[in-house]
mmCIF file of C-alpha atoms in Angstrom:
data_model
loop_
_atom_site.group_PDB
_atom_site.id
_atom_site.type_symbol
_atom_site.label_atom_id
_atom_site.label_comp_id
_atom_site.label_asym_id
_atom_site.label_seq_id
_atom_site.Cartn_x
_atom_site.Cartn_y
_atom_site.Cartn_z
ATOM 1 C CA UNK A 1498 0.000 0.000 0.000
ATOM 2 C CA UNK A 1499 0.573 3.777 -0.362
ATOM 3 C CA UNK A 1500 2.463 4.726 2.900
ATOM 4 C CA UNK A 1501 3.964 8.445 1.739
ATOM 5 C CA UNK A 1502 2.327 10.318 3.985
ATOM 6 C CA UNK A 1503 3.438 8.270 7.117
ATOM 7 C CA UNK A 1504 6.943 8.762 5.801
ATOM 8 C CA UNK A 1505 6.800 12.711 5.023
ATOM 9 C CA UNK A 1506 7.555 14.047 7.952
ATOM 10 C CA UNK A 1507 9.271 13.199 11.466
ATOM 11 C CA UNK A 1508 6.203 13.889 13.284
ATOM 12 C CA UNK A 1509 6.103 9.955 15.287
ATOM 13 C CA UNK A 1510 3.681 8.432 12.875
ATOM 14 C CA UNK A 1511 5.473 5.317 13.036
ATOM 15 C CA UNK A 1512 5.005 2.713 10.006
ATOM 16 C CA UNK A 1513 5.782 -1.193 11.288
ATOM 17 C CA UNK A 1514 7.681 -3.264 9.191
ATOM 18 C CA UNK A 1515 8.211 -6.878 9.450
ATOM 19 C CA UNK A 1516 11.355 -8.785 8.783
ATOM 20 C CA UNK A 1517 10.819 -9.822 4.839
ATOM 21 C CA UNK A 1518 8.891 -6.583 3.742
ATOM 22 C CA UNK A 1519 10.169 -4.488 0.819
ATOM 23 C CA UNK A 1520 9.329 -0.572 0.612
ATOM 24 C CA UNK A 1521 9.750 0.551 -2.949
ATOM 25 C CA UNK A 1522 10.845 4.551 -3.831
ATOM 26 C CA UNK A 1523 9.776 5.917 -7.376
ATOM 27 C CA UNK A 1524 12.939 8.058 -8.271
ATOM 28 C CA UNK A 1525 11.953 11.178 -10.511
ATOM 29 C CA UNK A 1526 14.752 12.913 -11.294
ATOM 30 C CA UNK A 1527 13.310 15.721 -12.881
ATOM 31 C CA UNK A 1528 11.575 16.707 -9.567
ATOM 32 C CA UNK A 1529 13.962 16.648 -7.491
ATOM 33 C CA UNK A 1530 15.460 20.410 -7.022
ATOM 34 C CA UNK A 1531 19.431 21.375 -6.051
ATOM 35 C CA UNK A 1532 22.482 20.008 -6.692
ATOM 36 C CA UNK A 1533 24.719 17.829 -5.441
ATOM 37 C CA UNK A 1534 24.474 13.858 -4.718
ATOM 38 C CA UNK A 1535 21.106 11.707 -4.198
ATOM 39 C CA UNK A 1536 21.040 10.696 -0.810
ATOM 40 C CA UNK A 1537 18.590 8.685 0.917
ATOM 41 C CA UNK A 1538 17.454 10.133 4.746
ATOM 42 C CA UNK A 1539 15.760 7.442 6.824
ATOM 43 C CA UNK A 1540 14.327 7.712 10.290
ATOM 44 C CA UNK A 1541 13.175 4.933 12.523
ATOM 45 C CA UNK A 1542 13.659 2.426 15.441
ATOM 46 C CA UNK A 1543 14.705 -1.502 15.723
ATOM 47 C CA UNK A 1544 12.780 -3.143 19.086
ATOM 48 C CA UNK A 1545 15.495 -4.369 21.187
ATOM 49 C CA UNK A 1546 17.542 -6.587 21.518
ATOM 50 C CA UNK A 1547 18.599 -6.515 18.053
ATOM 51 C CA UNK A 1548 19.100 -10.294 16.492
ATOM 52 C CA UNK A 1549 21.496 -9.796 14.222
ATOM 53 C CA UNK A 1550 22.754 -5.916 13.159
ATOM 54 C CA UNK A 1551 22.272 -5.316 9.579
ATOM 55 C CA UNK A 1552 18.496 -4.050 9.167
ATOM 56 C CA UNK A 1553 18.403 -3.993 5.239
ATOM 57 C CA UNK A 1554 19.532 -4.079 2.093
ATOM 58 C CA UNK A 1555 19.493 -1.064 -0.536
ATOM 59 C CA UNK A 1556 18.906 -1.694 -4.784
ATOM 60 C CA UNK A 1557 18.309 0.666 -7.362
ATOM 61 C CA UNK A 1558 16.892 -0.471 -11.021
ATOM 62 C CA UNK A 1559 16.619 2.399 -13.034
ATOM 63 C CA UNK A 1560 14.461 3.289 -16.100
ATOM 64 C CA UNK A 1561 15.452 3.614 -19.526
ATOM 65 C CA UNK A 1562 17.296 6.545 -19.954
ATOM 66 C CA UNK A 1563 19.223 8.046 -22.421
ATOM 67 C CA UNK A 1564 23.138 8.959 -21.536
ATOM 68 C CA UNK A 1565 25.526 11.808 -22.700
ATOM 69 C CA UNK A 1566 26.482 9.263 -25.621
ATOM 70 C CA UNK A 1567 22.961 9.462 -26.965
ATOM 71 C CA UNK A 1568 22.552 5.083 -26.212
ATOM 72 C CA UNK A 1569 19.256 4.278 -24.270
ATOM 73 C CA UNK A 1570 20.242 2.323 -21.122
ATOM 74 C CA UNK A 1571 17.780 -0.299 -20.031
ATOM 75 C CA UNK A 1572 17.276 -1.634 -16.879
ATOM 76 C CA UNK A 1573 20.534 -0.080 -14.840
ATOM 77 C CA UNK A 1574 21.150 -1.826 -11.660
ATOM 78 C CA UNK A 1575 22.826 -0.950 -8.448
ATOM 79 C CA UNK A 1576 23.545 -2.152 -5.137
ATOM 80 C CA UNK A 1577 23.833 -0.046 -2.380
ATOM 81 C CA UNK A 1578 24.770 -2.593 0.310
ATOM 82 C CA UNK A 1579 22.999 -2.352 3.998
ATOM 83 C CA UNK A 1580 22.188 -0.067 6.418
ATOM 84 C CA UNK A 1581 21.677 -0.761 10.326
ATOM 85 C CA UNK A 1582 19.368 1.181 13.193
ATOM 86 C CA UNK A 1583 20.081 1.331 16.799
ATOM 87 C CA UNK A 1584 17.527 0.397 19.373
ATOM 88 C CA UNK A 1585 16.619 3.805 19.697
ATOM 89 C CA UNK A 1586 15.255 6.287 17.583
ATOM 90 C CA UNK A 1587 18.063 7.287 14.562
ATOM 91 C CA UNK A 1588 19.117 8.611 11.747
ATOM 92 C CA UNK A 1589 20.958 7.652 8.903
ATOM 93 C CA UNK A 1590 21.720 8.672 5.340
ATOM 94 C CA UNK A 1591 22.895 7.070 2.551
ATOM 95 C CA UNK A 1592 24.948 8.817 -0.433
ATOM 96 C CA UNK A 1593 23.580 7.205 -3.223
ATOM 97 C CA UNK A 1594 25.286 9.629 -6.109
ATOM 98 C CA UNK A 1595 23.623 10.552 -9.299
ATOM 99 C CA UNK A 1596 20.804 8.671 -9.730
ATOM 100 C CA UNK A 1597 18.725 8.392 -13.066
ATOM 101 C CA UNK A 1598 15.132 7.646 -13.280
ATOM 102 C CA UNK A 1599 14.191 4.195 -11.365
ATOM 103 C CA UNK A 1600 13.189 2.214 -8.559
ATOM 104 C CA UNK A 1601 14.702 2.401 -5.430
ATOM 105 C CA UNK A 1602 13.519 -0.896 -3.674
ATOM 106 C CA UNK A 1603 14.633 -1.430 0.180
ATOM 107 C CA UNK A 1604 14.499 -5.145 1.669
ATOM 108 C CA UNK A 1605 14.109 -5.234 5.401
ATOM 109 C CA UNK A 1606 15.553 -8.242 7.273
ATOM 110 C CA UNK A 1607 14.038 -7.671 10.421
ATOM 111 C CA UNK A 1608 11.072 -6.019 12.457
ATOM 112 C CA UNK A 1609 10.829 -2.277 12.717
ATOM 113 C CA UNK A 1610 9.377 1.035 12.785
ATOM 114 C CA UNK A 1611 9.950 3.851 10.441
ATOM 115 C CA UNK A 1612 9.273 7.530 11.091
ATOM 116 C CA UNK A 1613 10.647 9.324 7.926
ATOM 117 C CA UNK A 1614 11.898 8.831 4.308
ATOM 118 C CA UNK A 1615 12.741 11.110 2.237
ATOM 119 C CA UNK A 1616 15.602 11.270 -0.956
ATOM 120 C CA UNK A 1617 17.441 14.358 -1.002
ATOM 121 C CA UNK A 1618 19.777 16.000 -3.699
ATOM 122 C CA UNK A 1619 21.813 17.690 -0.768
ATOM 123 C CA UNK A 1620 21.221 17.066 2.687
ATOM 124 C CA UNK A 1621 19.946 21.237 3.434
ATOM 125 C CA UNK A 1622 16.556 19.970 1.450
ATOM 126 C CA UNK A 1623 15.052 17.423 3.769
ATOM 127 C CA UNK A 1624 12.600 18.558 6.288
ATOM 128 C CA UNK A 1625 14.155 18.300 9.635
ATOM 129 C CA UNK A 1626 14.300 21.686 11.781
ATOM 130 C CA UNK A 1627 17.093 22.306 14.423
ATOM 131 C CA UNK A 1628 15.913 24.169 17.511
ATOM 132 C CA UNK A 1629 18.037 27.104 18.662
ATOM 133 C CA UNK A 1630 20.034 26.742 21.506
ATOM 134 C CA UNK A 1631 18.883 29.165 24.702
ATOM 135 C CA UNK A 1632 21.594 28.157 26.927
ATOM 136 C CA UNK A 1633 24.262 26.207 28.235
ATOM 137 C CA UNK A 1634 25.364 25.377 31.544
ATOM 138 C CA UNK A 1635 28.154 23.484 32.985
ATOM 139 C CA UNK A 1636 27.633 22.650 36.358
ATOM 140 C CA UNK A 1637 31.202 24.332 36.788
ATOM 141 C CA UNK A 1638 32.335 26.402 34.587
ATOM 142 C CA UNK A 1639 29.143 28.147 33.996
ATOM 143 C CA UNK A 1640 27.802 29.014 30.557
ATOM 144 C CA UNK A 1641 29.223 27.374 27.403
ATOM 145 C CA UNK A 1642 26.678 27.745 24.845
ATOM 146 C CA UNK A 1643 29.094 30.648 22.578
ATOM 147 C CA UNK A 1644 31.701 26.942 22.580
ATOM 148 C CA UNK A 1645 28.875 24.707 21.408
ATOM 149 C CA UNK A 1646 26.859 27.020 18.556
ATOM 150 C CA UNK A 1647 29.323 25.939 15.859
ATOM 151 C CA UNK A 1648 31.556 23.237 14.209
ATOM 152 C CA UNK A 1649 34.888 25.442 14.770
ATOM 153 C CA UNK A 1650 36.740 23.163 17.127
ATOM 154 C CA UNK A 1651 35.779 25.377 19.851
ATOM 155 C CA UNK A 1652 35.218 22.805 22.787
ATOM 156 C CA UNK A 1653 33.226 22.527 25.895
ATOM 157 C CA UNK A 1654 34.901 20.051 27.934
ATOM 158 C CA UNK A 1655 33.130 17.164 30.148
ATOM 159 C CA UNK A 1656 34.828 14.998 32.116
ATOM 160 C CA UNK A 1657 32.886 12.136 34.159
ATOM 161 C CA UNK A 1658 30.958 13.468 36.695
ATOM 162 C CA UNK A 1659 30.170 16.761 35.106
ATOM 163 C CA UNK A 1660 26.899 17.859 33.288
ATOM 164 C CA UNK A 1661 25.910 20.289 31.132
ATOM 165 C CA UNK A 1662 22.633 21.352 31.036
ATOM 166 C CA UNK A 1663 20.563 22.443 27.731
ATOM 167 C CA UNK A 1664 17.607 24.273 26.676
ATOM 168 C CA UNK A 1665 15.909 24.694 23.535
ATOM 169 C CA UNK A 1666 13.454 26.586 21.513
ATOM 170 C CA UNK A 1667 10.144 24.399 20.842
ATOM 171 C CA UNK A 1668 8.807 24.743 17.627
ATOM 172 C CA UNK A 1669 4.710 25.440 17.231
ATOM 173 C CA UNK A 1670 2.568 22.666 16.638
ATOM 174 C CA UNK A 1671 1.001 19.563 18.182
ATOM 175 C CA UNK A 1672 4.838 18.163 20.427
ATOM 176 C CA UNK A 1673 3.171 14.805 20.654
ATOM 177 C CA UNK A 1674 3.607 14.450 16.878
ATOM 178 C CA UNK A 1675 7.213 15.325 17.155
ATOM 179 C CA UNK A 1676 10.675 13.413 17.187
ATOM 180 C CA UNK A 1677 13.567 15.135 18.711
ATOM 181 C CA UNK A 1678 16.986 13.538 18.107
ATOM 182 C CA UNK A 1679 20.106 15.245 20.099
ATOM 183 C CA UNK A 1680 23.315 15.364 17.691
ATOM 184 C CA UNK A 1681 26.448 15.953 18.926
ATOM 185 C CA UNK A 1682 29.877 16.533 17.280
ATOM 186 C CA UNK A 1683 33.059 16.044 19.480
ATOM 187 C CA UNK A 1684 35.921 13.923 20.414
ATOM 188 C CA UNK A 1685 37.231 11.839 22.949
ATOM 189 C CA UNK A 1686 40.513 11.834 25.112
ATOM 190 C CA UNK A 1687 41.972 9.698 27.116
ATOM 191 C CA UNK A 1688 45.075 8.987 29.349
ATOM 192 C CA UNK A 1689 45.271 12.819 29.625
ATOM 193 C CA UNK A 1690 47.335 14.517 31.868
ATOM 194 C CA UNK A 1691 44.181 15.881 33.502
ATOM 195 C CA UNK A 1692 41.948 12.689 33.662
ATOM 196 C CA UNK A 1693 45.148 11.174 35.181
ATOM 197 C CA UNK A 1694 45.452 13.942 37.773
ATOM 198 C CA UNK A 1695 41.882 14.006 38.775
ATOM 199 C CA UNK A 1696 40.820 10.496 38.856
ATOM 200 C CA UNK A 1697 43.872 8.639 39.716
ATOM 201 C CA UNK A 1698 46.437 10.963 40.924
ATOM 202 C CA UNK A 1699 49.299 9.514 39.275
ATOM 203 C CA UNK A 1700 50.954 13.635 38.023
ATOM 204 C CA UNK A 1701 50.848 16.821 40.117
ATOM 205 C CA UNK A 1702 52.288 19.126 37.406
ATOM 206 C CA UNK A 1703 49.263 21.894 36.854
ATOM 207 C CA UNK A 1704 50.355 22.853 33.883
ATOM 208 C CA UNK A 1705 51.393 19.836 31.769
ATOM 209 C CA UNK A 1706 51.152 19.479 28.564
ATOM 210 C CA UNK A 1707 48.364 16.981 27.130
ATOM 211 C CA UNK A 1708 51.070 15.257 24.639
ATOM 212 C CA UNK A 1709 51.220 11.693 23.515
ATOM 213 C CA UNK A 1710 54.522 10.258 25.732
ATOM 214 C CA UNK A 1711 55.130 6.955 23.330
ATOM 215 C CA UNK A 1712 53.299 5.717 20.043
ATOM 216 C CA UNK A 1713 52.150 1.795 19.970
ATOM 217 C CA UNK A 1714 50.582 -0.613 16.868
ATOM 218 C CA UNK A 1715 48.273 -2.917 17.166
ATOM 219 C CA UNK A 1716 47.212 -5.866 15.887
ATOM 220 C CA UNK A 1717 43.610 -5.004 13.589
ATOM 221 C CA UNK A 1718 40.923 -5.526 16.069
ATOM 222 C CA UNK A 1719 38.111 -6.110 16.058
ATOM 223 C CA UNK A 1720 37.449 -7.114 11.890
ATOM 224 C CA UNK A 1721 38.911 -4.003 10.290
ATOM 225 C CA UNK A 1722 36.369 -5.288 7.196
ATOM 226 C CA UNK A 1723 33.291 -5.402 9.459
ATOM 227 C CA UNK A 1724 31.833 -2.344 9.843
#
């Protein structure tokens, strides 16, 4: 059946899917506006515990089209490979390049719930809003939210124990048709000089230097081929 308008928005109309079930995309390229790759957005939820990881599978057949070279292509297929969920709602997208005219067919392997779908031809035209940001607290050093506004390196450190606490602009409309999903961009340190100060007082030095002492290589683990 006809399940667009479960999948237009992420407003927690959920559609289930079972384990076997294939959802299939008509591709029109000539409606599609921007530039840039195709890339396929999709929202939803696996029900815990997960059996196995990979969720799906991703194929494109395309139409008959006609190429710079002036020959009519027919039936162009492409694999995209799989895609996974986490038990809780996510996100993912899939670069799919420059697609022609076709069917883009999705085989689930197992049960779950989808939220949103929606193929893109640069990631600024899919519906999903990001609320502004009305402050920032860490529970000791006090306001961070100029650090966290932007992608500029600009970091508002955590260490365990500490909190930061946010608040955010709702959005009109009915909230109990609404997803929120918290993204976060960062990185992660360890063996610093300060962790090892604070939790296991092995330096004393205030004002050493956080710089790698020795370099080690190890043996590929785990699968370097399993993602």
């Amino acid at each position: 059946m006809d399940v667009s308008y479960l999948l237009s928005d992420l407003d927690s109309l959920m559609l289930d899917i079972s384990a076997g079930d294939k959802l299939k995309v008509e591709l029109n390229t000539r409606a599609m506006s921007g530039e840039g790759n195709d890339n396929m957005i999709l929202g939803g939820i696996e029900p815990p515990p997960p059996a196995k990881k990979i969720m799906g599978n991703i194929k494109f057949l395309a139409s008959d089209y006609n190429d710079n070279s002036g020959s009519i292509n027919k039936g162009k297929f492409m694999n995209f490979g799989s895609f996974y969920f986490r038990p809780n709602m996510s996100i993912i997208c899939k670069r799919l390049g420059n697609l022609q005219n076709g069917d883009l067919e999705i085989l689930f392997n197992k049960d779950a719930e989808l939220d949103y779908l929606v193929i893109a031809r640069n990631l600024r035209t899919a519906r999903i809003k990001s609320l502004e940001i009305l402050s920032a607290v860490h529970n000791t050093t006090g306001d961070v939210k100029d650090k966290l506004l932007n992608v500029d390196q600009n970091y508002a450190e955590i260490y365990p124990g500490d909190f930061i606490d946010f608040t955010f602009a709702s959005t009109p409309g009915n909230q109990n048709k609404k997803a929120y999903i918290l993204k976060t961009v960062g990185r992660y340190e360890t063996d610093s000089a300060y962790v090892m100060k604070k939790g296991n007082n092995l330096t004393t030095q205030e004002d050493e230097s956080i710089i790698p002492k020795e370099n080690k290589l190890f043996d590929n683990y785990p699968n370097p081929f399993n993602p």
